């Protein structure tokens, strides 16, 4: 039997990039997957890929920053699958600018999606997990939340906030069998990082002890560890997957 057979996992922002790889890897271990993304077309794509591998998947168009929409989705999932075992808060955006030029809108958008989005999902899904007295939650933070970055004050604040949220949720939910952890990826090759200027990429490479950028699958493997039995006694932790960039 596959280790995650019979489980149901929600992965937000799973239409592409890291979220898609997480969804595919968890599905490969037998978990049914709810593919939630603000962009329905790519969510449907990921879900189709999972189904072609013989695992049940359901695509949802979801803006994580709307508590109401998250609730609607959770209700639909319960109707369809009757349970939720795993929540991966992966949806995230960047709106980069130096602080002096950072617009209120850029600040608000990033905090609303990256931090409030995770709060909305934890709030709704933990209700279900509390009843079941079991669950795994993994928040995708970032190395930038640990070390900061010029031009990304909003993103860094949201990702550092996610770590505080992770630890608080771990303390609140631990006694009911729910583990909450975070993964802090470094520089991973996806659409989000593709748009960075070559000069910035070159500078970043110089700061990575392993001497290469990461692959979304490498982040997905850390997430798989955190939702598997192998991490039963681990909660409130942040695992960096960054080639040694932040140590
Ligand atoms: P990505 O390729 O941009 O994928 C993120 C997905 O989330 C996109 O499909 C995006 O849709 C979707 N999304 C955006 N806003 C949403 C919302 N409000 N509700 C639901 N879905 C939404 O990003 P990625 O590189 O895979 O990153 C995934 C996560 O890892 C993010 O939280 C990111 O901050 C974190 N991370 C990434 C790196 C890296 O190097 N790539 C490093 C550290 C941390 P749109 O494309 O339409 O916006």
Coordinates of C-alpha atoms and ligand atoms in Angstrom, one line a residue, residues 13 16-19 37-39 42 62-65 90-93 113 140-142 155 159 185-188 190-193, ligand 1:
X13 CA -1.1 27.4 -5.9
X16 CA 2.4 25.4 -11.6
X17 CA 5.9 25.5 -10.1
X18 CA 6.6 24.2 -6.7
X19 CA 2.9 23.6 -5.9
X37 CA -5.2 27.8 -7.8
X38 CA -6.4 31.3 -8.7
X39 CA -6.0 30.2 -12.3
X42 CA -3.6 25.4 -14.9
X62 CA -9.5 29.6 -5.5
X63 CA -8.2 33.0 -4.3
X64 CA -6.7 32.1 -0.9
X65 CA -7.0 35.7 0.3
X90 CA 2.0 27.1 -1.2
X91 CA 0.2 29.9 -3.1
X92 CA 2.3 33.0 -3.1
X93 CA 3.1 36.2 -5.1
X113 CA -2.1 36.4 -0.4
X140 CA 5.8 27.2 2.1
X141 CA 7.8 30.1 3.5
X142 CA 11.1 31.3 2.0
X155 CA 7.6 39.5 0.6
X159 CA 7.3 34.9 4.7
X185 CA 13.0 27.2 -0.2
X186 CA 16.0 29.1 -1.5
X187 CA 16.4 30.0 -5.1
X188 CA 14.2 27.5 -7.0
X190 CA 10.1 28.4 -11.5
X191 CA 8.1 31.1 -13.2
X192 CA 8.4 33.2 -10.1
X193 CA 12.2 33.3 -10.3
Ligands
LIG1 P1 4.6 30.3 -9.1 O1 5.3 29.5 -10.1 O2 4.3 31.7 -9.3 O3 3.3 29.5 -8.6 C1 2.4 30.0 -7.6 C2 1.0 29.7 -8.0 O4 0.1 30.3 -7.0 C3 0.6 30.3 -9.3 O5 -0.1 29.5 -10.1 C4 -0.2 31.5 -8.9 O6 -1.1 32.0 -9.9 C5 -0.9 31.0 -7.7 N1 -1.5 32.0 -6.9 C6 -1.2 33.4 -6.9 N2 -2.0 34.0 -6.1 C7 -2.9 33.1 -5.6 C8 -4.1 33.2 -4.8 N3 -4.5 34.4 -4.3 N4 -4.8 32.1 -4.6 C9 -4.5 30.9 -5.1 N5 -3.4 30.8 -5.9 C10 -2.6 31.9 -6.2 O7 5.5 30.3 -7.7 P2 6.5 29.2 -7.2 O8 7.9 29.7 -7.5 O9 6.1 27.8 -7.5 O10 6.4 29.4 -5.6 C11 5.5 28.6 -4.8 C12 5.6 29.1 -3.4 O11 7.0 28.9 -3.0 C13 5.3 30.5 -3.2 O12 4.7 30.7 -1.9 C14 6.7 31.2 -3.1 O13 6.7 32.4 -2.4 C15 7.5 30.1 -2.5 N6 8.9 30.2 -2.8 C16 9.4 30.2 -4.1 C17 10.8 30.3 -4.3 C18 11.3 30.1 -5.7 O14 12.6 30.3 -5.8 N7 10.6 29.9 -6.7 C19 11.6 30.5 -3.3 C20 11.1 30.5 -2.0 C21 9.8 30.4 -1.7 P3 -0.6 33.3 -10.8 O15 0.6 32.8 -11.6 O16 -1.8 33.6 -11.6 O17 -0.2 34.4 -9.8

